[in-house]
Tab-separated table of C-alpha atoms in Angstrom:
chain	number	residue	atom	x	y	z
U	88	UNK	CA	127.338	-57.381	-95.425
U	89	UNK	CA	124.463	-54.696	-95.304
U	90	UNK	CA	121.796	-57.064	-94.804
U	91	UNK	CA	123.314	-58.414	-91.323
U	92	UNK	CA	123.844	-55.211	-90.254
U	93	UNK	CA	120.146	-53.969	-89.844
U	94	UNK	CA	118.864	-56.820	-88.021
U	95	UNK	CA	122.052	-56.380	-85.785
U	96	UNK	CA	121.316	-52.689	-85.242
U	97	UNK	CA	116.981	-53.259	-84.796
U	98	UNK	CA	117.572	-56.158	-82.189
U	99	UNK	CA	120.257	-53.588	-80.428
U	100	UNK	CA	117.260	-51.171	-79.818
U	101	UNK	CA	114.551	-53.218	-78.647
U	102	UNK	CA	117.373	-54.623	-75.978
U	103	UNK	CA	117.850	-51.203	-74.373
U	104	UNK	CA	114.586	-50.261	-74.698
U	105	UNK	CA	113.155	-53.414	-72.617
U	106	UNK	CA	115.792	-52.904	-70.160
U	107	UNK	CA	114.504	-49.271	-69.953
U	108	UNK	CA	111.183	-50.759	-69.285
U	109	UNK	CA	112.084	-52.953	-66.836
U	110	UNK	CA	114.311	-50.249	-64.955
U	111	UNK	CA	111.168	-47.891	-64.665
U	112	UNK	CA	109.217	-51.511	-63.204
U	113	UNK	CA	111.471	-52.307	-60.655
U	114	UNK	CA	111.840	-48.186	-59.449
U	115	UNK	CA	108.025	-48.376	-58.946
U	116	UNK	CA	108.357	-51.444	-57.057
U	117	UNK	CA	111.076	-50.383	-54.410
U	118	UNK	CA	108.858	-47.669	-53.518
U	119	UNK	CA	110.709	-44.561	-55.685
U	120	UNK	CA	108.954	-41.126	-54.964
U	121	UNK	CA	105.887	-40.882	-56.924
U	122	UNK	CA	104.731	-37.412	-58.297
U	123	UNK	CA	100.683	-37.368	-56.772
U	124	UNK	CA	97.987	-34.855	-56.326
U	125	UNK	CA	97.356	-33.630	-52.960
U	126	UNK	CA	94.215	-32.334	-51.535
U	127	UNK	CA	93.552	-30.480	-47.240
U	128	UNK	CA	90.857	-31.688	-45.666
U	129	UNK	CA	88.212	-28.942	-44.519
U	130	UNK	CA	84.805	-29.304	-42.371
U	131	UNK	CA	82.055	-28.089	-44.404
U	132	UNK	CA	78.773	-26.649	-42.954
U	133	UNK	CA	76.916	-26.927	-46.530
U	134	UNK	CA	73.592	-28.058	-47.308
U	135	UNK	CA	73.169	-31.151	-48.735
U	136	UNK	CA	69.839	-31.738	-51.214
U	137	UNK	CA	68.290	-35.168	-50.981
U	138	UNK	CA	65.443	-36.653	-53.104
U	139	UNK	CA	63.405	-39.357	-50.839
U	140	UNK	CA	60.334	-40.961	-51.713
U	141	UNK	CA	57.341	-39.702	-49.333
U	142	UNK	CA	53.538	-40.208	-49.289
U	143	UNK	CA	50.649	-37.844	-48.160
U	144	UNK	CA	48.159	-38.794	-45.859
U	145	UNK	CA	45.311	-36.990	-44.443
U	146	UNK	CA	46.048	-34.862	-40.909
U	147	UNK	CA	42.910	-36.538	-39.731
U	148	UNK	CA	41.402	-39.967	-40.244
U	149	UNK	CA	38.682	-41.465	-38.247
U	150	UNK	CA	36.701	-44.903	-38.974
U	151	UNK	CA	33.277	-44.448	-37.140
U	152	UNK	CA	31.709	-47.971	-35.571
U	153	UNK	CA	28.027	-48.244	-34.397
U	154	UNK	CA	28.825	-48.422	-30.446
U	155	UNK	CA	25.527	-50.354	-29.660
U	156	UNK	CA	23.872	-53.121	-31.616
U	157	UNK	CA	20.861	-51.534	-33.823
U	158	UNK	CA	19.332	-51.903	-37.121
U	159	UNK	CA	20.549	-48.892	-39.612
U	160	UNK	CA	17.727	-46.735	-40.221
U	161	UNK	CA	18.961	-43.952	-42.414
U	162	UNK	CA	22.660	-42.759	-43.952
U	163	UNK	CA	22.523	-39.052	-44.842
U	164	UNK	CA	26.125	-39.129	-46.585
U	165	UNK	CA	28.367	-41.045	-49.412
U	166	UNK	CA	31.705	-41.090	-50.208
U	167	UNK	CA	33.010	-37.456	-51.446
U	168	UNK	CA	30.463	-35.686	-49.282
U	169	UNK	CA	32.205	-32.814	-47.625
U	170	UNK	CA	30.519	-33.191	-43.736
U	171	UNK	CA	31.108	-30.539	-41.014
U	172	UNK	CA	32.052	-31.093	-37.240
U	173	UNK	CA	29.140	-32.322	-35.468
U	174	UNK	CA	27.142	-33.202	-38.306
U	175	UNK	CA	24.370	-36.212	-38.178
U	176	UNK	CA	25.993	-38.660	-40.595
U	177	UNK	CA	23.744	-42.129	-39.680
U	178	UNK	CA	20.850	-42.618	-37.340
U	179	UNK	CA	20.637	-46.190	-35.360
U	180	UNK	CA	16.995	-47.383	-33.936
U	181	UNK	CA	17.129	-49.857	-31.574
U	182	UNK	CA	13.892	-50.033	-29.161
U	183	UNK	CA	15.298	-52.123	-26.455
U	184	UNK	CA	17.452	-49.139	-25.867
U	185	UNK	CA	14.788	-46.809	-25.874
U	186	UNK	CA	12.929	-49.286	-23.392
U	187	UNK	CA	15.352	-49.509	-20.896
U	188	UNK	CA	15.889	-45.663	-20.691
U	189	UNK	CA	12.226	-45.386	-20.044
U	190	UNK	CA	12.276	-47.866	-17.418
U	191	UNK	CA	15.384	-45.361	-16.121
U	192	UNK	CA	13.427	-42.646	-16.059
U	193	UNK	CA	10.232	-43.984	-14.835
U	194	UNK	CA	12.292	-45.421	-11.887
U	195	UNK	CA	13.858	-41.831	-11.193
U	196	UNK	CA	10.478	-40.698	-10.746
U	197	UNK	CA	9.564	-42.730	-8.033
U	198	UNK	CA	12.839	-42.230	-6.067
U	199	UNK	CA	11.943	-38.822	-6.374
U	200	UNK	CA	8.203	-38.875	-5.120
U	201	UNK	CA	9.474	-41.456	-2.264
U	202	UNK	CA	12.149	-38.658	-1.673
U	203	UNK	CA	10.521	-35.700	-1.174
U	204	UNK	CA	7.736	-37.666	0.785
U	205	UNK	CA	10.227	-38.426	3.557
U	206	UNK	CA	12.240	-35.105	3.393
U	207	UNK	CA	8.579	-33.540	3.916
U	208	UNK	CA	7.890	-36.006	7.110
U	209	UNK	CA	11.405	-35.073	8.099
U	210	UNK	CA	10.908	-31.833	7.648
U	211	UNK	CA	7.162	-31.760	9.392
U	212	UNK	CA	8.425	-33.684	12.794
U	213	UNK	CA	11.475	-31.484	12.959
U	214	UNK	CA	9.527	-28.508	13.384
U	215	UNK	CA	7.059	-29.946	15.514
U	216	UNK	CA	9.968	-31.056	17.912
U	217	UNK	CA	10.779	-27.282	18.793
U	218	UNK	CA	7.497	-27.803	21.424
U	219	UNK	CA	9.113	-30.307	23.839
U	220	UNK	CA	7.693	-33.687	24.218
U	221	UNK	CA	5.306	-33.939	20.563
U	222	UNK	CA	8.309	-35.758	18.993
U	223	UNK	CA	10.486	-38.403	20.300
U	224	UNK	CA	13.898	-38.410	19.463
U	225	UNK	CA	13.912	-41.493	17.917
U	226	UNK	CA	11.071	-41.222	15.321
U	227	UNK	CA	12.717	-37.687	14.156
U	228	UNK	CA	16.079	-40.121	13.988
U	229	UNK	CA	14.236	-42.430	11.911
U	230	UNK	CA	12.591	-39.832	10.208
U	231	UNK	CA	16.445	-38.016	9.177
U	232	UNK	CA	17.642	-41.474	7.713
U	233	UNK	CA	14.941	-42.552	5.707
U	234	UNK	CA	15.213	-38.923	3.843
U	235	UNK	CA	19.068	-39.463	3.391
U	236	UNK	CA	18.094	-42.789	2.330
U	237	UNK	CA	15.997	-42.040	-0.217
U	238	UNK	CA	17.677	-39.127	-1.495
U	239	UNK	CA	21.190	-41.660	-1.963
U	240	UNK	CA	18.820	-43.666	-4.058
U	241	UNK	CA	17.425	-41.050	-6.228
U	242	UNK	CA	20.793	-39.881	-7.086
U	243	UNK	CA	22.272	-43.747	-7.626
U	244	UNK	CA	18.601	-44.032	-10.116
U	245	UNK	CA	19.612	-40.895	-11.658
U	246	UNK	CA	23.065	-41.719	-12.361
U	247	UNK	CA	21.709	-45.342	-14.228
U	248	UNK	CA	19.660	-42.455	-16.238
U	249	UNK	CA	22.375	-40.717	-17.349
U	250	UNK	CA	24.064	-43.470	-18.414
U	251	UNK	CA	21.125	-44.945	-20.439
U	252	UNK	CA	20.271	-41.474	-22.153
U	253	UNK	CA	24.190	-41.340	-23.301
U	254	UNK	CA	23.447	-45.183	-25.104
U	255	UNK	CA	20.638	-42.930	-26.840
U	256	UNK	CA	23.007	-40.529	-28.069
U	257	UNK	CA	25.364	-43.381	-29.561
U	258	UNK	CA	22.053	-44.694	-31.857
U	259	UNK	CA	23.063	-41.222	-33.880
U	260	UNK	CA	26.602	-40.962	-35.493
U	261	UNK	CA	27.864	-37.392	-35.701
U	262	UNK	CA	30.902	-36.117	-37.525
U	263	UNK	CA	34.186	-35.848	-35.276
U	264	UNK	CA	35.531	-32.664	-37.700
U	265	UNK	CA	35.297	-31.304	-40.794
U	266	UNK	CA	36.342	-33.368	-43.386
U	267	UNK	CA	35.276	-35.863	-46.410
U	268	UNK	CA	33.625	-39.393	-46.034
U	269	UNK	CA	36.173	-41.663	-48.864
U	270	UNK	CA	34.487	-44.782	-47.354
U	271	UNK	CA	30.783	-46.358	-47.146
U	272	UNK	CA	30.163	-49.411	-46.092
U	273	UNK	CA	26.550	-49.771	-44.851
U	274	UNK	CA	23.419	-49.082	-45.575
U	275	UNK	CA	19.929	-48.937	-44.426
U	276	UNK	CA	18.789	-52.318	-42.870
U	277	UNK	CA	21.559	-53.105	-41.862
U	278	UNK	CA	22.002	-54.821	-38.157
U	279	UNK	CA	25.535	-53.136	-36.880
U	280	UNK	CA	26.824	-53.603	-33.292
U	281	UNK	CA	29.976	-53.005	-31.327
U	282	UNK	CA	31.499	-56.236	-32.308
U	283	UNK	CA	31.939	-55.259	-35.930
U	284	UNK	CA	35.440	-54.842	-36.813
U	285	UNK	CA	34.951	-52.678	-40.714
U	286	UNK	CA	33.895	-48.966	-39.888
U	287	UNK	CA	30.699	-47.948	-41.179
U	288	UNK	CA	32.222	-44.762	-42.544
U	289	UNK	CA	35.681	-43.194	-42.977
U	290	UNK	CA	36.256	-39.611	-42.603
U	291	UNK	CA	39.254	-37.800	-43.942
U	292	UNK	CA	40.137	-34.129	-43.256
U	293	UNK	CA	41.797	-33.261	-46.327
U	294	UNK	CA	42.801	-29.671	-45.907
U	295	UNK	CA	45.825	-29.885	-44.718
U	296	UNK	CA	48.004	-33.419	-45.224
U	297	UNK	CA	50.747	-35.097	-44.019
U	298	UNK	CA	53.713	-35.235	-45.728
U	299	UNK	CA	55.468	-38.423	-44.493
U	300	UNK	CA	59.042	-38.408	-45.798
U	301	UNK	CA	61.256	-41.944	-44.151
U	302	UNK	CA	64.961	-40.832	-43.667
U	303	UNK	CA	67.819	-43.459	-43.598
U	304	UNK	CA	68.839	-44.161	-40.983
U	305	UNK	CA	72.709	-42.763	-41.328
U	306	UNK	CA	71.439	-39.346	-42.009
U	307	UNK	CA	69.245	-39.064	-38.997
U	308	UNK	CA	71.803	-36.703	-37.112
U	309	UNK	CA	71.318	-34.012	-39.068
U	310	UNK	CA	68.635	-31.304	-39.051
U	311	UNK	CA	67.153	-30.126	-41.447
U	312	UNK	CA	68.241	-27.056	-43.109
U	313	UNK	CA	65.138	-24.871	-44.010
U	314	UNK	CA	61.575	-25.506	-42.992
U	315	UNK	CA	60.365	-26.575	-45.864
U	316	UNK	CA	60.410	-29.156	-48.336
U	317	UNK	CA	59.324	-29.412	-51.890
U	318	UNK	CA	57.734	-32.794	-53.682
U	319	UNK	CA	55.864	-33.830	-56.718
U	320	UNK	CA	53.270	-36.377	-57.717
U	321	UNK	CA	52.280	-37.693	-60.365
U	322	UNK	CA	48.550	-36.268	-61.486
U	323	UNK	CA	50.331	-33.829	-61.710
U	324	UNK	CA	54.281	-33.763	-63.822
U	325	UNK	CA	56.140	-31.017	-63.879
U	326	UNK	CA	54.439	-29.055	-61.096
U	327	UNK	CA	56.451	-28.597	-57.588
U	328	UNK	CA	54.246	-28.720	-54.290
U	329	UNK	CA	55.494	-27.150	-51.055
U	330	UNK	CA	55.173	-28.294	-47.351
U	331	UNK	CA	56.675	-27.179	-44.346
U	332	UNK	CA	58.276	-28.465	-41.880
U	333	UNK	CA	56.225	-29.786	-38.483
U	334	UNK	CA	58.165	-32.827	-36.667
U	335	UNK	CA	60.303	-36.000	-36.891
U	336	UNK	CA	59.431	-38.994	-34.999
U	337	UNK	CA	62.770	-39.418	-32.735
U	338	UNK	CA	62.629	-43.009	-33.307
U	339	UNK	CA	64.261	-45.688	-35.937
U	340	UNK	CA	61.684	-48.023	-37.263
U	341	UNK	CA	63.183	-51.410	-36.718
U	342	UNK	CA	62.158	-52.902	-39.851
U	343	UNK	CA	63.021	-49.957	-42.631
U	344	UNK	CA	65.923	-48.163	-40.726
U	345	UNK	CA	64.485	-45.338	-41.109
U	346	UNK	CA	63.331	-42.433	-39.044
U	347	UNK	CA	59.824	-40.594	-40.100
U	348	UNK	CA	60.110	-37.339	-40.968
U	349	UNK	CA	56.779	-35.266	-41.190
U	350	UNK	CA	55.687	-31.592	-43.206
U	351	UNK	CA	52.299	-30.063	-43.488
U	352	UNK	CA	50.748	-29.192	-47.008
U	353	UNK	CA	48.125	-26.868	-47.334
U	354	UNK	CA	45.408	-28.415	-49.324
U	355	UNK	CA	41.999	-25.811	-48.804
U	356	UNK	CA	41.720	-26.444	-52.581
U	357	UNK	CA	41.467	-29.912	-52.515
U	358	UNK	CA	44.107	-30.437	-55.463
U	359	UNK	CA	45.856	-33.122	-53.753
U	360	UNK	CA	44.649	-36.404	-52.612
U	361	UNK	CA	45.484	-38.218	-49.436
U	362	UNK	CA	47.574	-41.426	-50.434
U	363	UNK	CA	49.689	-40.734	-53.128
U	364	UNK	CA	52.906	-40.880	-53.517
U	365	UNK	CA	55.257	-38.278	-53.717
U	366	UNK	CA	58.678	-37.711	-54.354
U	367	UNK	CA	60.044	-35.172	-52.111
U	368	UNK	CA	63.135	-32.821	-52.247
U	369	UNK	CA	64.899	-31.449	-48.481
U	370	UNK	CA	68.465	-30.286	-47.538
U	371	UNK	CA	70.005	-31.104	-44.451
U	372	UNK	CA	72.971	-30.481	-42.606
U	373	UNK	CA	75.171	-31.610	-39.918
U	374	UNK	CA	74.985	-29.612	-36.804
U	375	UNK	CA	78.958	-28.966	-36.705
U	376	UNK	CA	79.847	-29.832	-40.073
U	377	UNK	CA	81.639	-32.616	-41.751
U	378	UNK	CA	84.711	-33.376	-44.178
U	379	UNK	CA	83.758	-33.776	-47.918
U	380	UNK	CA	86.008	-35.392	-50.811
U	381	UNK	CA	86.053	-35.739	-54.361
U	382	UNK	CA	84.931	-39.456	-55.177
U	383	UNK	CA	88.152	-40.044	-56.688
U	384	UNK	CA	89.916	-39.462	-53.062
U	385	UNK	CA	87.661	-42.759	-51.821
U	386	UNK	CA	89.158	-45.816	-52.657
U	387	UNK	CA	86.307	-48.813	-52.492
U	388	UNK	CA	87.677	-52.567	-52.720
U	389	UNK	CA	85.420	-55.757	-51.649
U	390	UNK	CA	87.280	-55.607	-48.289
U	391	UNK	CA	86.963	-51.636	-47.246
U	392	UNK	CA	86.532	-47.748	-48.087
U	393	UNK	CA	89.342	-45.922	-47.745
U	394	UNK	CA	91.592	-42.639	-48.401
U	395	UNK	CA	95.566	-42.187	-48.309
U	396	UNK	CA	96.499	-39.946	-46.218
U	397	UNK	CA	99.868	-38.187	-46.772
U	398	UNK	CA	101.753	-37.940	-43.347
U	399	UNK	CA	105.338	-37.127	-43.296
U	400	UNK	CA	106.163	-37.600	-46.892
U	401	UNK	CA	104.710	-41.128	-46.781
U	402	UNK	CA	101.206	-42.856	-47.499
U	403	UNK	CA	98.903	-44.124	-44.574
U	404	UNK	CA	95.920	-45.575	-45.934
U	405	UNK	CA	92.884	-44.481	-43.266
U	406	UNK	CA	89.790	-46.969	-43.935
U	407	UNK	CA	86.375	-44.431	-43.606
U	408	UNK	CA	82.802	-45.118	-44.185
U	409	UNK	CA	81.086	-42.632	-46.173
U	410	UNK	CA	77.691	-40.586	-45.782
U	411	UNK	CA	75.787	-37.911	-48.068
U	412	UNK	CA	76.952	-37.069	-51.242
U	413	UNK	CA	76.373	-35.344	-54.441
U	414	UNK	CA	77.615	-35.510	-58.200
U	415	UNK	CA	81.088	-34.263	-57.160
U	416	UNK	CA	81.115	-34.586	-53.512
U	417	UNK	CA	81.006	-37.694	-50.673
U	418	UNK	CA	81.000	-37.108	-47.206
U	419	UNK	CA	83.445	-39.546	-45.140
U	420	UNK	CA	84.261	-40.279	-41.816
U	421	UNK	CA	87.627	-42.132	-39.921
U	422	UNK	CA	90.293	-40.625	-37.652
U	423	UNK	CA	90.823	-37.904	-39.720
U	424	UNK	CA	91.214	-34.148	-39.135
U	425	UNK	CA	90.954	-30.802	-40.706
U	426	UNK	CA	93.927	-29.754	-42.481
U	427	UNK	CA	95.048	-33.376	-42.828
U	428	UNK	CA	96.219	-33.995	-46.799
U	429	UNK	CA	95.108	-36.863	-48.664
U	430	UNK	CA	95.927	-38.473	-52.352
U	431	UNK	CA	93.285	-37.429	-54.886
U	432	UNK	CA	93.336	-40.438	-56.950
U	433	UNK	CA	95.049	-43.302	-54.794
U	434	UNK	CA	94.951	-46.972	-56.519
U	435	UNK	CA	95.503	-50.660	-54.989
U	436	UNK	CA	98.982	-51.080	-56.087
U	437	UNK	CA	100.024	-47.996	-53.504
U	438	UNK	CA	101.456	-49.615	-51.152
U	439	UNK	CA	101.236	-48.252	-47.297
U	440	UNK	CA	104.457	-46.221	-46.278
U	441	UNK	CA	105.360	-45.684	-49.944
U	442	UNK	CA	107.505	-42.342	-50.110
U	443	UNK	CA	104.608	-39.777	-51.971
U	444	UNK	CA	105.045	-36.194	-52.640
């Protein structure tokens, strides 16, 4: 008789318990008050630390072209040569140049001898029309014109002078500032002109560089929130650079979504190199401050983002889209205020207008 008794007593058990089971199931499903951790919303001025990749470029950068067509006749510099402003860096010779500014010149001359011939005449027969009837009016007329004339072309010659002396000035290549030549790309013999398209040099002025930093586009409405930024390359790991802060662009580029963000580095030792790539460190901030959650509080499916808000003892879930964040922290936005509560850790199978407290 015992050994029906134990079954009978075992299969007992496991009936409640299921039925237990499926009580607690079917409570959860009617929407029974759940026991959930509540968190306020509150606007938050803090800074925000991002890490963006940057790159430095040179504050200066000129490629210098021959402006007239000439045969190379001497390069004073190389690549690495530190050049000052004004500095002779390549001298042109082209003779037909030279030729046609003489012919300038030479033709100046004459204007001028025919010029102050006349003004003299002019000159002469006004004075001797002060005794009445040694000059006619006419000839002193004729006299007046021809000086004006020939004083109009002496300036017009002169002018065609100036112009040809400045085509002499192009046959030398001068520095535009201070800086270092990183490109060659001629050399003596050489027949340049004004049609070619590669500079013959590159100058870079490497004291001070550009610190180019593109931010995305959904933080470009904030400011940043101390002038300067830190970055590192690598020639050199573990070593922190600073740069501070100089402009921003005020425009999106179309194809990265990004908006260029620029600091100056001070580079008198010549440490740093323009073109590298750098990996710089800013904080930002929104101008009146923005709600931050815990990640948890974010629900993300395939279809949306979203957090459930606890109004009147019930669940509304408020879809958001989300912006900076940090290990602990995202920032989100929807039609949600400060002091509204939310769930910390909502899940998919809470249902909207569930009972929550």
């Amino acid at each position: 008789m015992r050994k029906y008794i134990i079954p009978i007593l075992y299969a007992a058990i496991v009936s409640a318990c299921s039925n237990s089971v499926e009580n607690n199931k079917m409570e959860s499903k009617n929407g029974s008050s759940k026991k959930a951790e509540i968190i306020k919303l509150n606007f938050d001025n803090s800074r925000n630390t991002l890490m963006l990749p940057a790159e430095l470029l040179a504050f200066e950068k000129a490629g210098l072209n021959a402006k007239i067509q000439g045969y190379v006749t001497e390069v004073r510099v190389d690549i690495g040569d530190k050049v000052m402003k004004g500095e002779v860096l390549i001298r042109i010779e082209a003779p037909e140049v030279q030729a046609a500014y003489s012919e300038a010149q030479s033709d100046v001359e004459s204007a001028r001898a025919d010029y102050m011939s006349s003004k003299d005449t002019y000159t002469r027969l006004l004075k001797a029309s002060e005794i009445q009837g040694t000059v006619s009016e006419s000839e002193l007329i004729k006299a007046k014109n021809k000086a004006m004339s020939d004083s109009t072309r002496l300036k017009a010659l002169d002018f065609t002078a100036r112009a040809k002396r400045q085509l002499l000035n192009y046959l030398t290549i001068r520095s535009p500032f201070t800086g270092v030549i990183t490109q060659r790309n001629t050399d003596p013999g050489n027949l340049v002109g004004d049609t070619d398209n590669n500079p013959l040099l590159i100058i870079e002025n490497n004291q001070k560089l550009r610190l180019k930093v593109p931010v995305p586009e959904a933080l470009t409405g904030s400011s940043i929130a101390e002038d300067s930024a830190s970055f590192s390359v690598a020639p050199f790991p573990g070593k922190v650079f600073k740069a501070d802060y100089y402009r921003r662009a005020k425009s999106i580029d179309p194809d990265t979504r990004t908006e260029m963000w620029e600091f100056l580095v001070d580079n008198q030792k010549g440490n740093l190199n323009a073109g590298l790539f750098a990996e710089a460190q800013l904080s930002i901030k929104r101008p009146d401050g923005s709600l931050w959650v815990p990640h948890s509080a974010v629900l993300t499916t395939l279809r949306r983002k979203a957090v459930g808000k606890v109004e009147d003892g019930k669940l509304k879930w408020v879809e958001v889209s989300t912006g900076m964040k940090d290990e602990d922290r995202v920032e989100i936005f929807g039609t949600l205020n400060e002091g509204d509560q939310i769930l910390l850790q909502p899940n998919e199978e809470m249902t909207e207008g569930m009972p929550v407290n």
